[in-house]
Amino acid sequence: TPGTVVEPGLLDSKTNNYLTSLVLGDDEVGIAYVDITTSEFATTQMPLSRAVTELERLKPSEIIAAESADLSGWELKAPLTRLDDYHFEAEITRQALLDHFGVATLDGYGCARLPLAVRAAGAIVHYVRETQKGSTGQLTGLTTYSTDSFMALDMETQSNLELFRSHHSGATDGSLLSVIDLTKTSMGGRLLKRWLSQPLLDIAELVKRQDAIEWFHANTLPRTQAIALLSKISDLERLINRVKSNIAHPRELVAVRHSLELIPELIKTIESSPLDRTKEGLKPRPDVVALIAQSIADEPAASLGEGNVIRKGFSEELDKFRLASQDARQYLANLERQEQEKTGIRSLKLGYNRVFGYYIEVSKANLPQVPESYIRKQTLTNGERYFTPELKEYESLILNARDRIAELETSLFQRVCQQVAAVSEPILSLAGALANLDVFSSLAEVAVRQSYVRPELNAGKEIAITGGRHPVVEQTVTAGSFVPNDTFLSNEDAQLIILTGPNMAGKSTYLKQVALIVLMAQIGSFVPAASATIGLVDRIFTRIGAREDLSAGQSTFMMEMVETANILNNATPRSLIILDEIGRGTSTYDGLAIARAVAEYIHNYSGLGAKTLFATHYHELVELAGVLPRVKNFNVAVTEEGGEVIFLRKIVPGGVDKS
Ligand code: ADP
């Protein structure tokens, strides 16, 4: 099934493949997800209203839900597999989890008091067992998480800010991810994606990430060394899970060995760093390296059974059969010459094919010289094939040896796999540490290359950026020509910025750059600015007009109003709202009225008060600054020269006086 596939060819190495389970309660939902190729297994319970955003973050490849779950009105963007209600029952799922983890209570997993989370997770255990022929070894642990500790990023915002895909190409190219993803391993790639879809609200955790990045930023030699080593490391998470599921190929085991061999060197590169957690997780496994090195050839055959997988000297018995088979082959090689001499037939040939086994072939012209003792086996158009009792004897010797070699090799290989699988848990935590190391060092590398700075994070109510840049647009314009701009937003006095300016002046670029800088800061990354102080934001809302997305069948206007209502209903004083051209989908006066009403509501409604950037071509809105104390006007400077508009790309105080 799409959520349980393990074939590397069907998976994107830098993307998690999530199977998600959905359980509906009265006003809450349970959501659990697993990536059986990496062993990530987590569950949560949350208010119904947040479920869609969480599914949008996970981007599952398959969703399982009970037959009776009423999902009408849910726009699920993944194939839905309906299962018998029984799979989701409270007692059955709880028992499935207890049995699977061999524990008496779920307290240790943090979900004991979250019935919907338990049901969602238990259903996954059940489903994985069913689709993986009874094996659930990939489910090594379960974490319970809360979406409260993350910034919520809905689909609109992910897409408006082009976090993972650009509008233009629909591909990664031109997205924020494409600029900041310099990770070297698939594990790091997946982790960075996870960070980007789950910005944090936890300052202490963010500061830890910043410290790690800063260390790599400041220490060039360890950074380049770590990056070089990481680029030689394979996808341990997925490899180990293949070993555990008994589907690993011999060469994959060698890849595990080569990756593990690099760990001691990698540890040395970060010896003097403050990366305590990473150091702790980065435990070398000389035992596993030795085991694989002793048992598996350096360059094993792609598949088992031919006798070229197990290293010489590992198994006496196997070596004995290999030798026997080799001797017999050598004997047969000599036999050809012997028979040529005996019969005087120079063109006599010894051959082998799968159907007839070994044979002696004589061409038509020489048939009269064939000795009595040859027994006819097969007639060809221009000759005959024979065998002799002696040939038969060696043939069975060789075939017998071959069968034994195949058997022995397979069972030896499986035994090695089992031994490796037995320590899969420590190897998986090692893989986790590698992923972190990869993300830290690569984000530091990005920061160096693109001149990003470490933002200061606090729980305050201000966002202050000097010399901010748009991380993606600055790459597309001629080097050095991007014009940096400052931003100051504050719940106290600069809550709502009305940004005016002609088309193409750079309004949307500016709006998005502020959102992107905040977002990057909240994954722990450095940011494209000269300096930045960010009061953490609980959610970024974006409403970008004039997008030709009519696929949902709703009119532009209707869609705009629904999205705007969503923002007004859910934003908090800690949110950041980006509004680009509200009220476009209707006539000028209605549009202006709506735009103004929205701005007033955000400013005046006591529960809201979110920091807002509002770009508009309605220059009438600049009047608001005169009436509402926390509204500030800015515009993107342009000059006219000889009747031509020249874009200066500089955000300056004040409104524009003409459209
Ligand atoms: P608007 O929203 O005002 O119509 P955009 O933000 O789409 O304008 O900007 C138009 C183009 O101007 C962008 O594609 C980019 O190439 C360029 N641009 C925008 N901001 C800057 C800047 N700060 N420095 C240099 N070029 C910029």
XYZ file of C-alpha atoms and ligand atoms in Angstrom:
686
model
C 0.000 0.000 0.000
C 1.265 3.574 -0.576
C 1.904 4.091 3.135
C 3.745 0.833 3.771
C 5.959 0.464 0.709
C 9.635 -0.177 1.471
C 11.145 -0.456 -2.030
C 13.814 2.256 -2.355
C 12.887 2.743 -6.008
C 9.401 3.843 -5.031
C 10.520 6.271 -2.330
C 12.005 9.745 -2.412
C 15.090 9.521 -0.225
C 14.746 13.030 1.193
C 11.044 12.726 1.993
C 9.371 10.757 4.736
C 6.735 8.303 3.651
C 4.015 8.580 6.258
C 1.166 6.226 6.887
C -1.335 8.186 8.959
C -4.214 6.971 11.031
C -7.151 9.182 11.811
C -9.677 8.677 14.622
C -12.561 11.093 15.047
C -13.964 11.960 18.471
C -16.717 14.450 19.262
C -14.650 17.608 19.065
C -11.161 16.158 18.987
C -9.212 13.842 16.711
C -6.455 11.323 17.207
C -3.719 11.326 14.600
C -0.872 8.834 14.555
C 1.741 8.416 11.863
C 4.570 6.082 11.053
C 7.332 5.938 8.488
C 8.155 2.248 8.482
C 11.300 2.884 6.464
C 12.763 5.000 9.274
C 10.904 3.771 12.385
C 9.495 7.198 13.196
C 6.212 6.507 15.005
C 4.239 9.217 16.784
C 0.754 9.986 17.942
C -1.208 12.990 19.099
C -4.640 14.207 20.013
C -5.886 17.669 19.179
C -8.959 19.814 18.604
C -10.817 18.985 15.416
C -10.106 22.454 14.033
C -6.376 21.787 13.902
C -6.514 18.374 12.270
C -6.401 19.592 8.691
C -3.302 21.706 9.310
C -1.596 18.752 10.938
C -2.431 16.506 7.976
C -1.137 19.233 5.674
C 2.120 19.194 7.559
C 2.454 15.431 7.459
C 1.543 15.066 3.786
C 0.831 11.372 4.312
C 0.926 8.962 1.400
C -1.926 6.962 2.883
C -4.557 7.568 5.540
C -6.364 4.804 7.410
C -9.693 5.416 9.098
C -12.595 3.397 10.438
C -15.342 2.297 8.063
C -17.883 4.311 10.047
C -15.813 7.493 10.500
C -17.725 10.356 8.904
C -15.172 12.064 6.723
C -17.596 13.888 4.473
C -16.403 17.448 4.117
C -12.779 16.461 4.742
C -10.564 17.252 1.817
C -8.060 14.473 2.269
C -5.106 14.838 -0.041
C -3.983 11.218 0.295
C -5.501 7.849 -0.579
C -7.903 6.754 2.143
C -7.989 3.133 3.269
C -11.103 2.201 5.189
C -10.683 -0.540 7.777
C -13.150 -2.414 9.937
C -14.228 -0.348 12.942
C -12.890 -3.097 15.108
C -9.308 -2.081 14.215
C -9.871 1.247 15.960
C -11.688 0.098 19.085
C -10.346 1.474 22.333
C -9.601 -1.779 24.159
C -8.270 -3.613 21.112
C -5.899 -0.823 20.117
C -4.664 -0.368 23.665
C -3.987 -4.080 23.921
C -2.260 -4.067 20.526
C 0.146 -1.384 21.760
C 0.758 -3.093 25.119
C 1.454 -6.410 23.369
C 3.631 -4.859 20.740
C 5.855 -2.977 23.175
C 5.654 -5.708 25.816
C 4.592 -3.300 28.562
C 1.842 -3.264 31.163
C 0.852 0.375 30.798
C 1.089 3.106 28.195
C 2.122 5.751 30.744
C 5.711 5.656 29.548
C 4.607 6.643 26.079
C 2.775 9.737 27.223
C -0.518 8.799 25.609
C -2.211 6.802 28.368
C -4.692 9.589 28.962
C -5.274 10.403 25.309
C -7.793 7.790 24.173
C -7.992 9.004 20.577
C -4.208 9.052 20.272
C -4.061 5.481 21.592
C -6.700 4.321 19.136
C -4.917 5.957 16.227
C -1.552 4.436 17.176
C -2.950 0.985 17.933
C -4.671 0.866 14.555
C -1.312 1.519 12.931
C 0.295 -1.424 14.737
C -2.519 -3.587 13.464
C -2.309 -2.343 9.906
C 1.475 -2.624 9.727
C 1.269 -6.180 10.982
C -1.271 -6.972 8.279
C 0.668 -5.407 5.415
C 4.136 -6.559 6.519
C 3.259 -10.255 6.797
C 3.031 -10.204 10.564
C 6.222 -8.280 11.204
C 6.061 -5.078 13.223
C 9.756 -4.871 14.050
C 9.978 -1.450 12.411
C 7.849 0.030 15.173
C 10.579 0.443 17.760
C 9.129 3.217 19.876
C 6.232 5.619 20.077
C 6.332 9.294 20.912
C 3.357 11.374 21.886
C 3.573 14.929 20.710
C 1.520 18.049 21.033
C 0.932 20.495 18.249
C 0.908 23.246 20.897
C 4.690 23.422 20.862
C 4.838 24.103 17.129
C 3.987 27.041 14.952
C 0.973 26.053 12.870
C 1.572 26.274 9.144
C -1.468 25.688 7.012
C -1.411 24.691 3.382
C -2.069 28.260 2.142
C 0.941 29.568 4.011
C 3.194 26.704 2.980
C 2.242 27.337 -0.595
C 2.154 31.159 -0.510
C 5.587 31.311 1.040
C 6.830 28.650 -1.380
C 8.465 26.717 1.414
C 8.765 23.390 -0.343
C 7.752 24.113 -3.944
C 7.797 27.186 -6.080
C 4.630 28.383 -7.780
C 6.533 28.892 -10.912
C 7.860 25.407 -11.529
C 5.787 23.411 -9.053
C 9.084 21.752 -8.113
C 11.538 22.234 -5.279
C 13.575 24.622 -7.410
C 12.899 28.196 -6.397
C 11.504 27.233 -2.989
C 12.938 28.204 0.392
C 13.939 24.567 0.888
C 16.034 24.615 -2.270
C 18.052 27.541 -0.905
C 18.636 26.247 2.605
C 18.911 22.513 1.974
C 22.592 21.703 1.647
C 22.222 18.504 3.648
C 24.422 15.627 2.582
C 22.459 12.660 3.871
C 18.891 11.601 3.195
C 18.384 11.481 6.961
C 19.404 15.131 7.255
C 17.253 16.040 4.275
C 14.198 14.514 5.875
C 14.924 16.161 9.219
C 15.308 19.616 7.678
C 11.968 19.190 5.917
C 10.419 18.239 9.227
C 11.915 21.307 10.908
C 10.656 23.537 8.157
C 7.123 22.218 8.437
C 7.235 22.454 12.246
C 8.792 25.729 13.400
C 9.114 25.806 17.179
C 7.711 28.024 19.895
C 10.261 26.847 22.443
C 13.057 29.395 22.867
C 15.351 27.091 24.850
C 15.233 24.442 22.139
C 15.752 27.032 19.410
C 18.740 28.502 21.195
C 20.302 25.031 21.352
C 19.929 24.722 17.598
C 21.337 28.212 17.118
C 24.331 27.419 19.329
C 25.100 24.330 17.284
C 24.811 26.222 14.005
C 26.850 29.088 15.351
C 29.658 26.740 16.354
C 29.834 25.313 12.852
C 29.488 28.819 11.452
C 32.505 30.003 13.413
C 34.643 26.887 12.937
C 35.337 26.416 9.257
C 37.633 23.418 9.436
C 35.361 21.126 11.473
C 32.450 22.260 9.325
C 34.081 21.336 6.044
C 35.380 18.094 7.539
C 31.975 17.104 8.900
C 30.278 17.945 5.629
C 32.804 15.899 3.666
C 32.336 12.905 5.965
C 28.553 13.191 5.962
C 28.485 13.113 2.189
C 29.886 9.589 2.347
C 27.277 8.323 4.775
C 24.339 6.273 3.534
C 20.758 6.355 4.676
C 21.278 4.348 7.871
C 17.679 4.773 8.977
C 16.240 3.114 5.930
C 19.070 0.573 5.607
C 18.680 -0.623 9.178
C 14.979 -0.975 8.727
C 15.564 -3.059 5.615
C 17.959 -5.244 7.579
C 15.332 -5.650 10.274
C 12.632 -6.508 7.789
C 14.924 -9.107 6.282
C 14.891 -7.503 2.854
C 18.382 -5.989 2.823
C 20.754 -6.775 -0.040
C 24.378 -7.743 0.629
C 25.651 -4.417 -0.665
C 23.354 -2.569 1.713
C 25.053 -4.282 4.621
C 28.401 -3.122 3.272
C 26.971 0.406 3.054
C 26.018 0.155 6.734
C 29.585 -0.843 7.511
C 31.140 1.967 5.469
C 28.865 4.521 7.123
C 29.594 3.241 10.627
C 33.322 3.246 9.917
C 33.195 7.017 9.512
C 31.643 7.709 12.910
C 34.871 7.894 14.977
C 36.299 10.441 12.556
C 33.071 12.408 12.642
C 33.149 12.451 16.435
C 36.624 13.945 16.295
C 35.432 16.848 14.160
C 32.945 17.975 16.826
C 35.014 17.142 19.887
C 35.376 20.751 21.010
C 31.821 21.754 20.113
C 28.901 22.450 22.446
C 26.799 19.827 20.622
C 26.283 17.698 23.718
C 23.190 15.848 22.644
C 24.625 15.049 19.241
C 27.855 13.835 20.786
C 25.888 11.621 23.110
C 23.960 10.084 20.256
C 27.016 9.648 18.073
C 28.158 6.321 19.498
C 30.553 4.362 17.287
C 29.696 0.722 16.664
C 32.994 -1.085 16.222
C 31.191 -4.357 16.957
C 28.868 -3.979 13.993
C 31.683 -2.764 11.748
C 33.774 -5.798 12.712
C 30.898 -8.210 12.275
C 30.099 -7.008 8.769
C 33.756 -6.681 7.828
C 34.502 -10.248 8.916
C 31.436 -11.821 7.370
C 30.661 -9.936 4.173
C 33.027 -9.497 1.223
C 34.167 -5.955 0.427
C 32.411 -6.041 -2.898
C 29.749 -8.698 -2.563
C 27.570 -9.878 -5.431
C 24.342 -7.942 -5.828
C 22.315 -10.971 -4.805
C 22.680 -14.001 -2.602
C 23.317 -17.578 -3.663
C 26.244 -17.381 -6.043
C 28.802 -17.747 -3.319
C 30.293 -14.259 -3.665
C 28.734 -12.595 -0.666
C 30.301 -14.158 2.406
C 33.943 -13.340 2.969
C 36.511 -16.133 2.682
C 37.510 -17.455 6.080
C 34.213 -16.625 7.771
C 32.747 -20.113 7.488
C 34.885 -23.208 7.191
C 32.039 -25.222 5.801
C 31.248 -22.702 3.109
C 34.900 -22.444 2.141
C 35.052 -26.245 1.878
C 32.213 -26.354 -0.624
C 33.623 -23.410 -2.527
C 36.935 -25.229 -2.804
C 35.230 -28.447 -3.883
C 33.295 -26.622 -6.524
C 36.410 -24.842 -7.701
C 38.372 -28.110 -7.934
C 35.602 -29.752 -9.883
C 35.468 -26.822 -12.262
C 39.212 -26.947 -12.688
C 38.987 -30.652 -13.362
C 36.386 -30.083 -16.054
C 38.491 -27.398 -17.626
C 41.292 -29.938 -17.979
C 38.881 -32.599 -19.180
C 38.286 -30.703 -22.415
C 41.969 -30.876 -23.321
C 42.209 -34.521 -22.291
C 39.246 -35.553 -24.420
C 40.588 -33.590 -27.396
C 43.833 -35.538 -27.174
C 42.138 -38.885 -26.575
C 39.749 -38.591 -29.513
C 41.935 -36.521 -31.807
C 39.005 -34.123 -32.336
C 40.578 -30.692 -32.073
C 37.288 -28.811 -32.174
C 35.747 -30.854 -29.341
C 34.211 -28.495 -26.798
C 33.050 -28.790 -23.240
C 29.997 -26.689 -22.482
C 27.239 -26.025 -19.992
C 23.681 -24.864 -20.173
C 20.931 -24.617 -17.621
C 18.669 -27.181 -19.244
C 21.090 -29.966 -20.186
C 23.897 -29.401 -17.729
C 27.466 -30.195 -18.795
C 28.058 -31.736 -22.244
C 30.754 -32.489 -24.813
C 29.995 -30.998 -28.213
C 31.319 -32.465 -31.468
C 30.691 -30.971 -34.899
C 29.155 -33.018 -37.754
C 32.396 -33.522 -39.643
C 34.034 -35.226 -36.655
C 31.188 -37.527 -35.659
C 32.886 -40.680 -36.962
C 35.716 -40.192 -34.454
C 33.381 -40.098 -31.430
C 34.283 -42.994 -29.062
C 31.760 -45.672 -28.027
C 31.780 -44.511 -24.433
C 30.106 -41.175 -25.256
C 26.387 -41.129 -24.586
C 24.240 -38.954 -26.851
C 22.373 -36.170 -25.142
C 21.125 -33.710 -27.764
C 21.244 -33.325 -31.549
C 22.051 -29.953 -33.111
C 21.889 -28.870 -36.769
C 25.608 -29.032 -37.155
C 26.696 -31.426 -34.468
C 25.909 -33.620 -31.482
C 26.181 -33.206 -27.728
C 27.284 -36.074 -25.465
C 27.990 -36.858 -21.883
C 30.118 -39.470 -20.150
C 29.695 -41.117 -16.719
C 32.724 -39.199 -15.520
C 31.255 -35.895 -16.688
C 27.980 -36.755 -14.983
C 29.785 -37.453 -11.741
C 31.545 -34.070 -11.709
C 28.415 -32.349 -12.771
C 26.506 -33.604 -9.762
C 29.455 -32.710 -7.562
C 29.393 -29.143 -8.831
C 25.625 -28.821 -8.704
C 25.489 -30.255 -5.260
C 28.167 -27.878 -4.063
C 26.303 -25.023 -5.674
C 23.103 -25.855 -3.830
C 24.921 -26.137 -0.535
C 26.785 -22.886 -1.172
C 23.529 -21.093 -1.881
C 21.908 -22.508 1.231
C 24.837 -21.789 3.478
C 25.393 -18.323 2.146
C 21.743 -17.394 2.596
C 21.577 -18.655 6.141
C 24.905 -17.072 7.096
C 23.820 -13.767 5.598
C 20.545 -13.921 7.456
C 22.330 -14.634 10.682
C 24.527 -11.575 10.213
C 21.427 -9.503 9.437
C 19.775 -10.733 12.616
C 22.829 -9.802 14.645
C 22.809 -6.325 13.144
C 19.046 -6.053 13.644
C 19.533 -6.868 17.320
C 21.342 -3.545 17.768
C 19.067 -1.590 15.466
C 17.854 0.708 18.205
C 21.228 2.211 19.060
C 21.984 2.465 15.347
C 18.721 4.320 14.801
C 19.565 6.822 17.530
C 22.962 7.168 15.945
C 21.171 7.891 12.676
C 19.137 10.537 14.487
C 22.307 12.200 15.739
C 23.746 12.095 12.216
C 20.626 13.764 10.847
C 20.956 16.558 13.391
C 24.633 16.981 12.695
C 23.901 17.149 8.996
C 21.247 19.828 9.443
C 23.400 21.895 11.822
C 26.478 21.846 9.630
C 24.552 22.466 6.427
C 22.546 25.369 7.864
C 25.853 26.837 9.034
C 27.243 26.383 5.536
C 24.217 28.182 4.061
C 24.654 30.984 6.580
C 28.282 31.417 5.586
C 27.640 31.300 1.861
C 24.627 33.636 1.961
C 25.756 35.945 4.771
C 22.947 35.140 7.168
C 23.082 36.251 10.813
C 21.953 34.695 14.058
C 18.652 36.287 15.066
C 17.928 37.137 18.663
C 14.836 35.337 19.882
C 12.612 36.413 22.729
C 9.073 36.114 23.987
C 8.434 39.807 23.388
C 5.967 41.542 21.161
C 8.291 42.974 18.547
C 9.798 41.952 15.271
C 12.764 44.145 14.385
C 14.788 43.421 11.280
C 17.490 45.564 9.744
C 18.727 44.931 6.244
C 16.332 42.046 5.678
C 16.423 40.151 2.391
C 14.231 37.631 0.628
C 16.295 34.415 0.688
C 15.025 33.148 -2.658
C 14.549 36.361 -4.653
C 18.040 37.576 -3.717
C 19.345 34.527 -5.580
C 17.441 35.307 -8.744
C 18.467 38.939 -9.203
C 21.959 39.972 -10.285
C 24.423 39.409 -7.483
C 24.505 42.364 -5.116
C 21.515 44.099 -6.639
C 18.943 42.981 -4.092
C 17.948 45.961 -1.959
C 17.767 45.092 1.776
C 14.972 46.602 3.832
C 14.201 47.146 7.509
C 11.079 46.063 9.349
C 9.671 47.077 12.688
C 6.460 45.541 13.928
C 5.190 45.795 17.481
C 1.922 44.997 19.190
C 2.300 48.269 21.063
C 2.692 50.917 18.381
C 3.429 49.482 14.936
C 0.965 46.648 14.731
C -0.376 47.113 11.243
C 1.718 48.288 8.357
C -0.072 49.479 5.267
C 2.315 49.099 2.358
C 1.512 50.909 -0.843
C 3.330 51.211 -4.131
C 2.833 50.477 -7.813
C 2.770 47.006 -9.265
C 6.162 45.368 -9.571
C 7.614 47.721 -6.975
C 8.501 44.874 -4.652
C 5.590 44.754 -2.192
C 5.001 40.998 -2.172
C 8.679 40.283 -2.046
C 8.937 42.426 1.065
C 5.920 40.855 2.764
C 7.132 37.351 2.144
C 10.654 38.169 3.201
C 9.435 39.207 6.643
C 7.426 35.989 7.000
C 10.349 33.875 5.785
C 12.815 35.501 8.147
C 10.490 34.830 11.093
C 9.991 31.265 9.959
C 13.678 30.611 9.459
C 14.367 32.055 12.888
C 11.862 29.667 14.398
C 13.468 26.569 12.972
C 16.705 27.724 14.587
C 18.365 28.859 11.372
C 20.304 32.025 10.750
C 18.420 34.588 8.659
C 19.077 36.797 5.629
C 19.463 40.155 7.377
C 22.048 42.442 8.924
C 20.411 41.866 12.311
C 17.095 40.567 13.570
C 15.226 40.387 16.862
C 12.193 38.179 16.738
C 9.453 37.939 19.336
C 8.286 34.393 18.669
C 5.217 34.031 16.501
C 2.606 31.306 17.128
C 1.303 31.232 13.609
C 1.885 32.877 10.244
C -1.225 33.581 8.237
C -0.967 34.567 4.625
C -3.598 35.742 2.243
C -2.128 36.502 -1.143
C -4.520 37.798 -3.766
C -4.615 37.405 -7.504
C -3.508 33.823 -7.424
C -5.133 32.003 -10.263
C -6.109 29.002 -8.234
C -9.669 28.282 -9.200
C -9.269 24.534 -9.131
C -11.440 24.142 -6.069
C -14.387 25.453 -8.056
C -14.983 28.414 -5.769
C -14.877 31.879 -7.214
C -11.801 33.932 -6.409
C -13.891 36.249 -4.306
C -15.516 33.507 -2.281
C -12.188 31.846 -1.665
C -10.636 35.108 -0.598
C -13.415 35.743 1.899
C -13.242 32.215 3.326
C -9.491 32.485 3.797
C -9.785 35.943 5.313
C -12.479 34.765 7.724
C -10.213 31.910 8.760
C -7.461 34.369 9.563
C -9.699 36.713 11.520
C -11.138 33.804 13.491
C -7.877 32.139 14.412
C -5.161 34.775 14.690
C -3.908 35.696 18.160
C -1.814 38.653 19.386
C 1.232 36.450 18.824
C 0.407 35.770 15.161
C 1.886 37.350 12.070
C -0.541 38.144 9.280
C 0.510 38.808 5.719
C -2.214 40.266 3.534
C -1.461 40.964 -0.067
C -4.170 42.734 -2.036
C -7.298 41.895 -0.093
C -10.540 42.713 -1.860
C -9.358 42.215 -5.379
C -11.956 39.703 -6.426
C -14.745 42.259 -6.515
C -15.524 45.789 -7.689
C -13.294 48.646 -6.590
C -15.623 50.136 -3.979
C -16.671 46.830 -2.449
C -13.056 45.761 -2.453
C -11.929 48.925 -0.740
C -14.682 48.551 1.849
C -13.682 44.987 2.590
C -9.983 45.852 2.784
C -10.671 48.668 5.173
C -13.033 46.610 7.320
C -10.465 43.839 7.621
C -7.726 46.299 8.611
C -9.951 47.957 11.207
C -11.025 44.648 12.646
C -7.441 43.441 13.041
C -6.530 46.706 14.707
C -9.570 47.140 16.923
C -10.837 43.718 17.883
C -9.413 43.139 21.339
C -8.764 39.408 21.048
C -6.817 39.822 17.832
C -4.164 42.500 17.705
C -1.902 40.397 15.495
C 1.114 41.981 13.842
C 0.109 42.557 10.262
C 1.667 43.559 6.973
C -0.953 44.721 4.534
C 0.029 45.463 0.941
C -2.561 47.195 -1.121
C -3.056 49.212 -4.277
C -5.919 51.078 -2.562
C -4.010 54.217 -1.643
C -7.181 55.373 0.141
C -6.164 53.063 2.990
C -3.310 55.371 3.967
C -5.942 57.480 5.693
C -6.221 54.782 8.373
C -2.916 55.802 9.901
C -4.486 59.111 10.823
C -7.336 57.430 12.687
C -5.905 54.255 14.145
C -2.902 54.680 16.471
C -1.070 51.445 15.714
C -1.311 51.704 11.927
C 1.820 52.843 10.090
C 2.165 53.692 6.426
C 5.059 52.633 4.286
C 5.591 52.585 0.560
C 8.041 51.173 -1.899
C 9.960 54.064 -3.334
C 9.882 54.761 -7.064
C 10.966 57.819 -8.996
C 10.003 59.034 -12.410
C 12.603 60.067 -14.871
C 11.625 61.329 -18.298
C 8.191 59.728 -17.964
C 9.621 56.369 -16.961
C 9.141 54.676 -13.589
C 12.325 53.668 -11.845
C 11.972 51.108 -9.062
C 14.182 51.828 -6.069
C 13.003 48.755 -4.084
C 13.409 50.754 -0.873
C 10.672 50.643 1.750
C 10.209 54.157 3.099
C 7.796 55.674 5.653
C 4.619 57.278 4.397
C 1.872 56.454 1.942
C 1.798 57.101 -1.769
C -0.339 59.942 -2.933
C -1.434 58.530 -6.257
C -2.354 55.172 -7.605
P 4.750 43.839 -6.288
O 4.231 42.889 -5.276
O 4.886 45.229 -5.752
O 3.960 43.835 -7.568
P 7.025 42.071 -6.419
O 7.292 41.922 -4.972
O 6.359 40.956 -7.113
O 6.239 43.411 -6.691
O 8.434 42.384 -7.068
C 8.624 42.389 -8.444
C 10.047 42.040 -8.792
O 10.911 43.032 -8.323
C 10.547 40.765 -8.126
O 10.280 39.659 -8.904
C 12.031 41.000 -8.020
O 12.699 40.557 -9.169
C 12.154 42.469 -7.900
N 12.401 42.875 -6.503
C 11.478 42.921 -5.507
N 12.035 43.343 -4.356
C 13.341 43.575 -4.627
C 14.469 44.047 -3.846
N 14.324 44.349 -2.544
N 15.663 44.167 -4.456
C 15.806 43.842 -5.759
N 14.798 43.401 -6.531
C 13.574 43.273 -5.998
